[in-house]
Amino acid sequence: MRYNFDEIIERRNTNAVNVEGFRGYIFGEYPEIDFPFKDDEFVRMWVADMEFATPPEICQAIKDRVDKKIFGYTMVYDSAYYEAFREWCQKLYDWSFPKEELIFSQGIIPALYELIGDLVGEDESVLITTPAYGFFQHAAKFNNRGLVFSPLKNEDGYFSIDFDNFEKKASDPNVKLLLWCNPHNPTGRVWSEEELKRLAEIIEKNDLWVISDEIHCDLLRTGKKHIPLGKVMKDYKKLVTCMAASKTFNMAGMMFSNIIIRDEELRKTFRRHDRTAGNINPLSLAANQAAYEKGGEWLEQLKFYLDGNFEFLKAFLRENVPGAVFKIPESTYLAWVDFNQCLPDVENLPLFFAKEAGVLLEGGNKLFVDNAKGFVRLNLAMPRSILKEGVGRIADAIKNYKNQ
Ligand code: LCS
């Protein structure tokens, strides 16, 4: 079957954060701000969900579950979901894990909020690399825990770990937990085996807990391979792996994610603190199982389409936005673009592009914690026709600014 990624889907009147929620998230400090565009005139390249339809196989599984007519309290008792997810991990990553390690959460973010509180003491800190997904910082702040940054190195738009700096930060006696992102949001790096082995040595040497957030791991450029940290650190007990079908198949609103906890004591604590008491949404369960059982072909076609969107962006920027620094990322549908040379004096890039281009995007240190000045993140998971309109407007806004 060929899936249609060019279809433009109406999202108004679905309470979509992507459509309705930008004022609060991107422009939180002044949500009442007026723009020279109506809300539905914006090209939306911000929050990490996609403009593509969730695969029909998943929609069908939800409908089939609806046909069973009762949606009472639901927990996972059989092993069908585990088998589907385990096989997916085995096939894609040559990695798996025992059933008892798998715990469900309504999201990876809620799990991070919980785990940081469980693992890090009141005077202790969490280590992250920067730039970082904003909720990594929010999760530490929510728990009133310290946060230590290790900035990634940037060589001409390609990011890597600054191991000297990282090792220094990891050996800070206050640091108890590394919150690791693989593949990395926002840079799209897929960490190599060599990098992960070196990282693993530092984690072990400092006896750190590590949460490896691998939510973006299915969304690779064609030919790239993801290596779960759990595969490199085969026997390390202080490791938690987070994965989900939510990003891969555009169903973050179903609120279902996999938290794989090796340490038995931590599993007990996590369960004891679980405010949902282990209940899950029956429609989400059906959707997620179908994703892992039936989503493989759709994902291959999605990857091909995204590869094309990234090639388009690269060529477009080269021709139309001199000074923009951009490398096609190894994963994710997010482009991390350096506009420092194009717009050196613009403090608030999301505000600039919303006002001057009618494009909603994220960028800078406010949204990506640190080491993000002058960068914007463009979400490319959309029909190419909308992408062309969006980047065309971005290029025009930069030209107009320079000609002022
Ligand atoms: N972890 C990472 C690294 C993410 O990028 C996201 C979503 C999540 C966790 C969220 O997990 P959930 O709670 O939905 O299971 N990233 C988003 C982003 O960059 N913008 O919007 C969402």
Tab-separated table of C-alpha atoms and ligand atoms in Angstrom:
chain	number	residue	atom	x	y	z
A	1	MET	CA	0.000	0.000	0.000
A	2	ARG	CA	1.199	3.513	-0.755
A	3	TYR	CA	0.482	6.081	1.932
A	4	ASN	CA	-0.228	9.685	1.044
A	5	PHE	CA	2.002	12.134	2.882
A	6	ASP	CA	0.913	15.011	0.622
A	7	GLU	CA	-2.600	15.062	2.043
A	8	ILE	CA	-3.442	18.319	3.827
A	9	ILE	CA	-5.483	17.517	6.900
A	10	GLU	CA	-7.764	20.006	8.660
A	11	ARG	CA	-6.810	20.158	12.329
A	12	ARG	CA	-8.982	23.032	13.474
A	13	ASN	CA	-11.688	22.134	15.991
A	14	THR	CA	-9.712	19.185	17.352
A	15	ASN	CA	-8.216	21.030	20.352
A	16	ALA	CA	-4.780	20.387	18.860
A	17	VAL	CA	-1.947	22.018	20.829
A	18	ASN	CA	-0.186	22.536	17.508
A	19	VAL	CA	-3.043	24.719	16.252
A	20	GLU	CA	-4.472	26.325	19.374
A	21	GLY	CA	-1.640	26.233	21.889
A	22	PHE	CA	1.190	28.243	20.381
A	23	ARG	CA	0.518	31.484	22.278
A	24	GLY	CA	0.961	29.829	25.651
A	25	TYR	CA	3.929	27.613	24.775
A	26	ILE	CA	6.041	29.776	22.470
A	27	PHE	CA	5.007	33.243	23.639
A	28	GLY	CA	4.109	32.405	27.220
A	29	GLU	CA	5.238	35.723	28.632
A	30	TYR	CA	2.837	37.726	26.490
A	31	PRO	CA	0.128	35.436	25.157
A	32	GLU	CA	-2.205	38.335	24.348
A	33	ILE	CA	0.209	39.644	21.733
A	34	ASP	CA	-1.241	40.712	18.374
A	35	PHE	CA	0.320	39.424	15.192
A	36	PRO	CA	-0.196	40.755	11.680
A	37	PHE	CA	-1.524	37.262	10.817
A	38	LYS	CA	-4.725	35.573	11.835
A	39	ASP	CA	-4.191	32.418	13.863
A	40	ASP	CA	-5.127	30.173	10.937
A	41	GLU	CA	-2.816	32.015	8.525
A	42	PHE	CA	0.353	30.810	10.258
A	43	VAL	CA	2.514	28.049	8.860
A	44	ARG	CA	3.063	25.866	11.917
A	45	MET	CA	6.582	24.418	12.227
A	46	TRP	CA	6.826	24.240	15.998
A	47	VAL	CA	5.660	21.534	18.458
A	48	ALA	CA	6.914	18.019	17.687
A	49	ASP	CA	3.892	16.370	16.174
A	50	MET	CA	3.229	15.777	12.514
A	51	GLU	CA	0.759	17.045	9.928
A	52	PHE	CA	0.514	13.484	8.557
A	53	ALA	CA	-2.358	11.107	9.260
A	54	THR	CA	-1.716	8.363	11.784
A	55	PRO	CA	-1.420	5.087	9.792
A	56	PRO	CA	-4.779	3.618	8.761
A	57	GLU	CA	-3.833	0.301	10.401
A	58	ILE	CA	-3.718	2.089	13.762
A	59	CYS	CA	-6.974	3.975	13.169
A	60	GLN	CA	-8.585	0.643	12.282
A	61	ALA	CA	-7.314	-0.977	15.479
A	62	ILE	CA	-8.875	1.858	17.489
A	63	LYS	CA	-12.178	1.390	15.614
A	64	ASP	CA	-12.046	-2.358	16.234
A	65	ARG	CA	-11.579	-1.711	19.926
A	66	VAL	CA	-14.484	0.774	19.890
A	67	ASP	CA	-16.616	-1.996	18.427
A	68	LYS	CA	-16.047	-4.002	21.604
A	69	LYS	CA	-18.328	-1.386	23.199
A	70	ILE	CA	-17.059	-1.236	26.793
A	71	PHE	CA	-14.164	0.942	27.996
A	72	GLY	CA	-13.912	-0.036	31.613
A	73	TYR	CA	-10.779	0.064	33.776
A	74	THR	CA	-7.924	-1.432	31.818
A	75	MET	CA	-4.498	-2.775	32.715
A	76	VAL	CA	-2.220	-5.016	30.710
A	77	TYR	CA	-2.624	-8.667	31.714
A	78	ASP	CA	-1.777	-10.610	28.569
A	79	SER	CA	1.583	-10.525	26.819
A	80	ALA	CA	0.382	-9.441	23.350
A	81	TYR	CA	1.547	-5.831	23.724
A	82	TYR	CA	4.897	-6.836	25.193
A	83	GLU	CA	5.473	-9.341	22.373
A	84	ALA	CA	4.672	-6.723	19.721
A	85	PHE	CA	6.986	-4.106	21.246
A	86	ARG	CA	9.753	-6.617	21.996
A	87	GLU	CA	9.709	-7.874	18.410
A	88	TRP	CA	9.856	-4.293	17.123
A	89	CYS	CA	12.941	-3.589	19.249
A	90	GLN	CA	14.509	-6.889	18.249
A	91	LYS	CA	13.954	-6.293	14.554
A	92	LEU	CA	14.914	-2.632	14.433
A	93	TYR	CA	17.594	-2.465	17.138
A	94	ASP	CA	18.671	-6.059	17.719
A	95	TRP	CA	17.878	-5.449	21.366
A	96	SER	CA	15.236	-6.573	23.800
A	97	PHE	CA	14.443	-6.663	27.519
A	98	PRO	CA	12.561	-8.915	29.972
A	99	LYS	CA	8.827	-8.383	30.329
A	100	GLU	CA	8.953	-7.475	34.000
A	101	GLU	CA	11.078	-4.399	33.233
A	102	LEU	CA	8.359	-2.780	31.115
A	103	ILE	CA	6.127	-0.225	32.816
A	104	PHE	CA	3.608	2.072	31.147
A	105	SER	CA	3.321	5.769	31.637
A	106	GLN	CA	0.976	8.359	30.192
A	107	GLY	CA	4.046	9.936	28.694
A	108	ILE	CA	7.785	10.119	28.933
A	109	ILE	CA	7.536	13.587	30.430
A	110	PRO	CA	5.348	12.455	33.353
A	111	ALA	CA	7.813	9.587	33.871
A	112	LEU	CA	10.765	12.013	33.934
A	113	TYR	CA	8.980	14.181	36.487
A	114	GLU	CA	8.542	11.100	38.662
A	115	LEU	CA	11.967	9.520	38.149
A	116	ILE	CA	13.921	12.674	38.892
A	117	GLY	CA	12.115	12.940	42.232
A	118	ASP	CA	12.794	9.259	42.939
A	119	LEU	CA	16.458	9.226	41.985
A	120	VAL	CA	17.873	12.628	42.847
A	121	GLY	CA	18.047	13.978	46.378
A	122	GLU	CA	17.049	17.510	47.344
A	123	ASP	CA	20.566	18.919	47.246
A	124	GLU	CA	21.619	16.890	44.235
A	125	SER	CA	21.610	17.532	40.490
A	126	VAL	CA	20.671	16.193	37.093
A	127	LEU	CA	23.147	16.397	34.215
A	128	ILE	CA	21.976	17.187	30.681
A	129	THR	CA	23.697	18.129	27.449
A	130	THR	CA	22.640	21.373	25.808
A	131	PRO	CA	20.829	22.477	23.749
A	132	ALA	CA	18.038	20.397	25.251
A	133	TYR	CA	14.330	19.744	25.031
A	134	GLY	CA	12.780	22.303	27.394
A	135	PHE	CA	10.906	19.746	29.471
A	136	PHE	CA	14.208	18.255	30.665
A	137	GLN	CA	14.728	21.517	32.508
A	138	HIS	CA	11.086	21.750	33.602
A	139	ALA	CA	11.272	18.222	35.062
A	140	ALA	CA	14.280	19.158	37.230
A	141	LYS	CA	12.690	22.456	38.269
A	142	PHE	CA	9.381	20.772	39.088
A	143	ASN	CA	11.262	18.627	41.600
A	144	ASN	CA	13.358	21.539	42.801
A	145	ARG	CA	16.537	19.673	41.854
A	146	GLY	CA	19.758	21.167	40.513
A	147	LEU	CA	20.554	21.058	36.820
A	148	VAL	CA	24.075	20.900	35.386
A	149	PHE	CA	24.719	21.598	31.689
A	150	SER	CA	27.338	20.117	29.440
A	151	PRO	CA	27.230	22.026	26.139
A	152	LEU	CA	27.565	19.989	22.963
A	153	LYS	CA	30.334	20.993	20.564
A	154	ASN	CA	29.212	22.496	17.281
A	155	GLU	CA	31.425	22.046	14.233
A	156	ASP	CA	29.823	23.659	11.197
A	157	GLY	CA	26.345	22.501	12.243
A	158	TYR	CA	27.379	19.008	13.366
A	159	PHE	CA	27.086	18.439	17.098
A	160	SER	CA	29.132	16.124	19.262
A	161	ILE	CA	29.834	15.491	22.918
A	162	ASP	CA	32.555	17.626	24.450
A	163	PHE	CA	33.939	14.714	26.449
A	164	ASP	CA	36.371	16.788	28.499
A	165	ASN	CA	33.589	19.010	29.680
A	166	PHE	CA	31.163	16.123	30.057
A	167	GLU	CA	33.540	14.081	32.158
A	168	LYS	CA	34.194	17.033	34.432
A	169	LYS	CA	30.459	17.654	34.944
A	170	ALA	CA	29.698	13.951	35.418
A	171	SER	CA	32.280	13.695	38.184
A	172	ASP	CA	30.700	16.546	40.170
A	173	PRO	CA	29.734	14.703	43.389
A	174	ASN	CA	26.345	16.470	43.351
A	175	VAL	CA	25.391	14.961	39.999
A	176	LYS	CA	23.407	11.743	40.521
A	177	LEU	CA	21.538	11.313	37.263
A	178	LEU	CA	22.285	11.768	33.591
A	179	LEU	CA	19.229	12.594	31.522
A	180	TRP	CA	20.377	11.432	28.108
A	181	CYS	CA	18.613	12.018	24.800
A	182	ASN	CA	19.296	9.538	21.985
A	183	PRO	CA	18.575	10.466	19.258
A	184	HIS	CA	19.067	14.006	20.400
A	185	ASN	CA	16.355	16.642	20.338
A	186	PRO	CA	16.936	19.265	18.928
A	187	THR	CA	20.158	18.497	17.019
A	188	GLY	CA	19.014	15.145	15.608
A	189	ARG	CA	22.286	13.407	16.461
A	190	VAL	CA	22.165	9.613	16.560
A	191	TRP	CA	24.985	8.785	18.947
A	192	SER	CA	27.494	6.326	17.512
A	193	GLU	CA	28.650	3.134	19.188
A	194	GLU	CA	32.017	4.722	19.902
A	195	GLU	CA	30.403	7.756	21.536
A	196	LEU	CA	28.029	5.586	23.571
A	197	LYS	CA	30.852	3.356	24.786
A	198	ARG	CA	32.827	6.343	25.982
A	199	LEU	CA	29.712	7.760	27.609
A	200	ALA	CA	29.026	4.407	29.297
A	201	GLU	CA	32.524	4.385	30.796
A	202	ILE	CA	31.953	7.807	32.332
A	203	ILE	CA	28.533	6.802	33.686
A	204	GLU	CA	29.965	3.662	35.275
A	205	LYS	CA	33.023	5.378	36.651
A	206	ASN	CA	30.834	7.922	38.428
A	207	ASP	CA	28.144	5.405	39.381
A	208	LEU	CA	25.404	7.600	37.901
A	209	TRP	CA	21.811	6.760	37.288
A	210	VAL	CA	20.966	7.260	33.633
A	211	ILE	CA	17.645	7.792	31.896
A	212	SER	CA	18.037	7.254	28.174
A	213	ASP	CA	15.153	9.028	26.462
A	214	GLU	CA	14.938	7.289	23.087
A	215	ILE	CA	11.529	8.618	22.010
A	216	HIS	CA	12.883	9.699	18.599
A	217	CYS	CA	14.691	6.420	17.841
A	218	ASP	CA	12.387	5.146	15.081
A	219	LEU	CA	12.560	8.374	13.099
A	220	LEU	CA	15.910	7.909	11.387
A	221	ARG	CA	17.181	9.083	8.039
A	222	THR	CA	17.230	6.145	5.673
A	223	GLY	CA	20.314	4.013	6.310
A	224	LYS	CA	21.006	5.292	9.848
A	225	LYS	CA	21.041	2.908	12.816
A	226	HIS	CA	19.921	3.606	16.352
A	227	ILE	CA	21.770	1.910	19.204
A	228	PRO	CA	19.854	1.739	22.501
A	229	LEU	CA	22.076	2.658	25.429
A	230	GLY	CA	20.806	-0.548	27.044
A	231	LYS	CA	22.583	-2.500	24.313
A	232	VAL	CA	25.911	-0.858	25.104
A	233	MET	CA	25.393	-1.046	28.887
A	234	LYS	CA	24.095	-4.610	28.911
A	235	ASP	CA	24.270	-5.277	32.632
A	236	TYR	CA	24.159	-1.801	34.135
A	237	LYS	CA	21.302	-1.779	36.633
A	238	LYS	CA	20.999	1.970	37.075
A	239	LEU	CA	19.582	2.465	33.591
A	240	VAL	CA	16.056	3.454	32.543
A	241	THR	CA	15.114	3.426	28.851
A	242	CYS	CA	12.150	5.422	27.530
A	243	MET	CA	10.582	4.639	24.162
A	244	ALA	CA	7.205	5.309	22.584
A	245	ALA	CA	5.204	4.885	19.410
A	246	SER	CA	3.733	8.345	19.995
A	247	LYS	CA	6.248	10.395	17.988
A	248	THR	CA	6.785	7.730	15.348
A	249	PHE	CA	3.127	7.337	14.447
A	250	ASN	CA	1.797	10.792	15.336
A	251	MET	CA	-0.326	9.867	18.310
A	252	ALA	CA	1.157	11.776	21.233
A	253	GLY	CA	-2.398	12.621	22.322
A	254	MET	CA	-3.013	8.943	23.065
A	255	MET	CA	-0.719	9.387	26.072
A	256	PHE	CA	1.064	6.057	26.228
A	257	SER	CA	4.756	5.351	26.558
A	258	ASN	CA	7.143	2.566	27.540
A	259	ILE	CA	9.419	2.990	30.539
A	260	ILE	CA	11.899	0.138	30.849
A	261	ILE	CA	13.339	0.016	34.350
A	262	ARG	CA	16.042	-2.519	35.126
A	263	ASP	CA	16.335	-2.004	38.857
A	264	GLU	CA	13.664	-3.856	40.791
A	265	GLU	CA	13.594	-1.421	43.713
A	266	LEU	CA	13.128	1.529	41.396
A	267	ARG	CA	10.301	-0.290	39.616
A	268	LYS	CA	8.571	-0.734	42.959
A	269	THR	CA	9.014	2.930	43.868
A	270	PHE	CA	7.840	4.079	40.441
A	271	ARG	CA	4.717	1.926	40.713
A	272	ARG	CA	4.020	3.033	44.273
A	273	HIS	CA	4.119	6.694	43.178
A	274	ASP	CA	2.065	6.120	40.039
A	275	ARG	CA	-1.002	8.316	40.411
A	276	THR	CA	-2.819	6.352	37.699
A	277	ALA	CA	-2.300	3.183	39.782
A	278	GLY	CA	-1.350	1.280	36.630
A	279	ASN	CA	-4.547	2.000	34.714
A	280	ILE	CA	-4.233	2.688	31.013
A	281	ASN	CA	-6.512	3.862	28.235
A	282	PRO	CA	-7.899	0.882	26.279
A	283	LEU	CA	-7.926	2.776	22.975
A	284	SER	CA	-4.275	3.757	23.462
A	285	LEU	CA	-3.331	0.185	24.162
A	286	ALA	CA	-5.021	-1.007	20.962
A	287	ALA	CA	-3.383	1.790	18.977
A	288	ASN	CA	0.100	1.170	20.339
A	289	GLN	CA	-0.032	-2.576	19.846
A	290	ALA	CA	-1.184	-2.103	16.241
A	291	ALA	CA	1.628	0.404	15.690
A	292	TYR	CA	4.295	-2.138	16.586
A	293	GLU	CA	2.558	-5.021	14.840
A	294	LYS	CA	1.532	-3.273	11.633
A	295	GLY	CA	3.334	0.079	11.354
A	296	GLY	CA	6.621	-1.022	9.759
A	297	GLU	CA	5.804	-0.340	6.129
A	298	TRP	CA	4.220	3.046	6.873
A	299	LEU	CA	7.346	4.049	8.818
A	300	GLU	CA	9.609	3.143	5.889
A	301	GLN	CA	7.543	5.343	3.578
A	302	LEU	CA	7.444	8.166	6.138
A	303	LYS	CA	11.232	8.068	6.388
A	304	PHE	CA	11.553	8.304	2.629
A	305	TYR	CA	9.211	11.320	2.544
A	306	LEU	CA	11.081	13.036	5.391
A	307	ASP	CA	14.418	12.388	3.649
A	308	GLY	CA	12.961	14.321	0.711
A	309	ASN	CA	11.812	17.197	2.918
A	310	PHE	CA	15.284	17.497	4.416
A	311	GLU	CA	16.936	17.451	0.974
A	312	PHE	CA	14.527	20.167	-0.097
A	313	LEU	CA	15.322	22.322	2.942
A	314	LYS	CA	19.055	21.932	2.460
A	315	ALA	CA	18.949	22.989	-1.194
A	316	PHE	CA	16.523	25.804	-0.434
A	317	LEU	CA	18.645	27.305	2.338
A	318	ARG	CA	21.802	27.018	0.262
A	319	GLU	CA	20.200	28.969	-2.574
A	320	ASN	CA	18.035	31.421	-0.681
A	321	VAL	CA	19.409	32.061	2.784
A	322	PRO	CA	23.124	32.853	2.629
A	323	GLY	CA	24.753	32.478	6.030
A	324	ALA	CA	22.306	29.883	7.358
A	325	VAL	CA	24.218	26.886	8.732
A	326	PHE	CA	22.393	23.592	8.487
A	327	LYS	CA	23.251	19.907	8.277
A	328	ILE	CA	20.608	17.290	7.564
A	329	PRO	CA	20.080	15.586	10.927
A	330	GLU	CA	20.595	11.858	11.339
A	331	SER	CA	17.151	11.472	12.894
A	332	THR	CA	13.912	13.211	13.938
A	333	TYR	CA	11.759	15.388	11.707
A	334	LEU	CA	13.303	18.502	13.240
A	335	ALA	CA	15.827	20.766	11.533
A	336	TRP	CA	18.204	22.704	13.799
A	337	VAL	CA	19.226	25.766	11.829
A	338	ASP	CA	21.838	28.327	12.830
A	339	PHE	CA	20.714	31.857	11.865
A	340	ASN	CA	23.400	33.634	13.890
A	341	GLN	CA	25.034	35.026	10.768
A	342	CYS	CA	21.733	36.004	9.099
A	343	LEU	CA	20.052	37.714	12.025
A	344	PRO	CA	22.798	38.575	14.505
A	345	ASP	CA	20.779	41.281	16.257
A	346	VAL	CA	17.476	39.469	16.624
A	347	GLU	CA	17.007	38.471	20.247
A	348	ASN	CA	13.736	36.554	20.024
A	349	LEU	CA	13.706	34.475	16.837
A	350	PRO	CA	10.295	32.804	17.349
A	351	LEU	CA	8.751	36.253	17.810
A	352	PHE	CA	10.582	37.627	14.779
A	353	PHE	CA	9.379	34.828	12.480
A	354	ALA	CA	5.832	34.891	13.834
A	355	LYS	CA	5.588	38.633	13.210
A	356	GLU	CA	7.598	38.984	10.027
A	357	ALA	CA	6.920	35.675	8.286
A	358	GLY	CA	3.740	34.236	9.787
A	359	VAL	CA	5.681	31.106	10.680
A	360	LEU	CA	5.474	29.467	14.089
A	361	LEU	CA	8.762	27.909	15.107
A	362	GLU	CA	10.817	27.389	18.225
A	363	GLY	CA	14.374	28.422	18.971
A	364	GLY	CA	16.858	30.059	21.294
A	365	ASN	CA	17.813	29.496	24.899
A	366	LYS	CA	14.370	30.132	26.383
A	367	LEU	CA	12.917	27.088	24.681
A	368	PHE	CA	16.065	24.926	24.410
A	369	VAL	CA	17.657	25.687	27.779
A	370	ASP	CA	21.211	26.783	26.813
A	371	ASN	CA	23.761	26.736	23.965
A	372	ALA	CA	20.933	27.549	21.537
A	373	LYS	CA	21.335	31.263	20.855
A	374	GLY	CA	20.581	32.168	17.257
A	375	PHE	CA	19.228	28.693	16.418
A	376	VAL	CA	15.729	27.830	15.319
A	377	ARG	CA	14.082	24.447	15.155
A	378	LEU	CA	11.874	23.746	12.169
A	379	ASN	CA	9.445	20.855	12.211
A	380	LEU	CA	9.495	19.356	8.703
A	381	ALA	CA	6.851	16.660	9.247
A	382	MET	CA	4.351	18.151	6.855
A	383	PRO	CA	3.287	17.935	3.216
A	384	ARG	CA	6.018	19.393	1.017
A	385	SER	CA	3.651	22.055	-0.298
A	386	ILE	CA	3.271	23.545	3.207
A	387	LEU	CA	6.996	23.212	3.861
A	388	LYS	CA	7.748	25.193	0.697
A	389	GLU	CA	5.379	27.952	1.786
A	390	GLY	CA	6.923	28.039	5.275
A	391	VAL	CA	10.561	28.231	4.252
A	392	GLY	CA	9.711	30.666	1.456
A	393	ARG	CA	8.246	33.017	4.053
A	394	ILE	CA	11.280	32.528	6.319
A	395	ALA	CA	13.677	33.422	3.494
A	396	ASP	CA	11.625	36.518	2.555
A	397	ALA	CA	11.566	37.728	6.155
A	398	ILE	CA	15.362	37.440	6.381
A	399	LYS	CA	15.822	39.282	3.063
A	400	ASN	CA	13.460	42.084	4.148
A	401	TYR	CA	15.288	42.423	7.426
A	402	LYS	CA	18.652	42.742	5.697
A	403	ASN	CA	17.297	45.329	3.229
A	404	GLN	CA	15.903	47.543	5.961
B	1	LCS	N1	11.279	13.315	25.283
B	1	LCS	C1	11.756	13.981	24.223
B	1	LCS	C2	13.226	13.969	23.930
B	1	LCS	C3	10.868	14.663	23.391
B	1	LCS	O1	11.347	15.305	22.331
B	1	LCS	C4	9.491	14.647	23.684
B	1	LCS	C5	8.492	15.384	22.859
B	1	LCS	C6	9.041	13.934	24.791
B	1	LCS	C7	9.962	13.266	25.581
B	1	LCS	C8	7.600	13.882	25.143
B	1	LCS	O2	7.210	12.629	25.520
B	1	LCS	P1	5.712	12.310	25.947
B	1	LCS	O3	5.517	12.880	27.308
B	1	LCS	O4	4.794	12.905	24.933
B	1	LCS	O5	5.683	10.814	25.956
B	1	LCS	N2	9.051	16.480	22.187
B	1	LCS	C9	8.422	17.557	21.835
B	1	LCS	C10	9.067	18.671	21.290
B	1	LCS	O6	10.269	18.779	21.073
B	1	LCS	N3	8.167	19.601	21.025
B	1	LCS	O7	6.915	19.165	21.298
B	1	LCS	C11	6.986	17.859	21.918
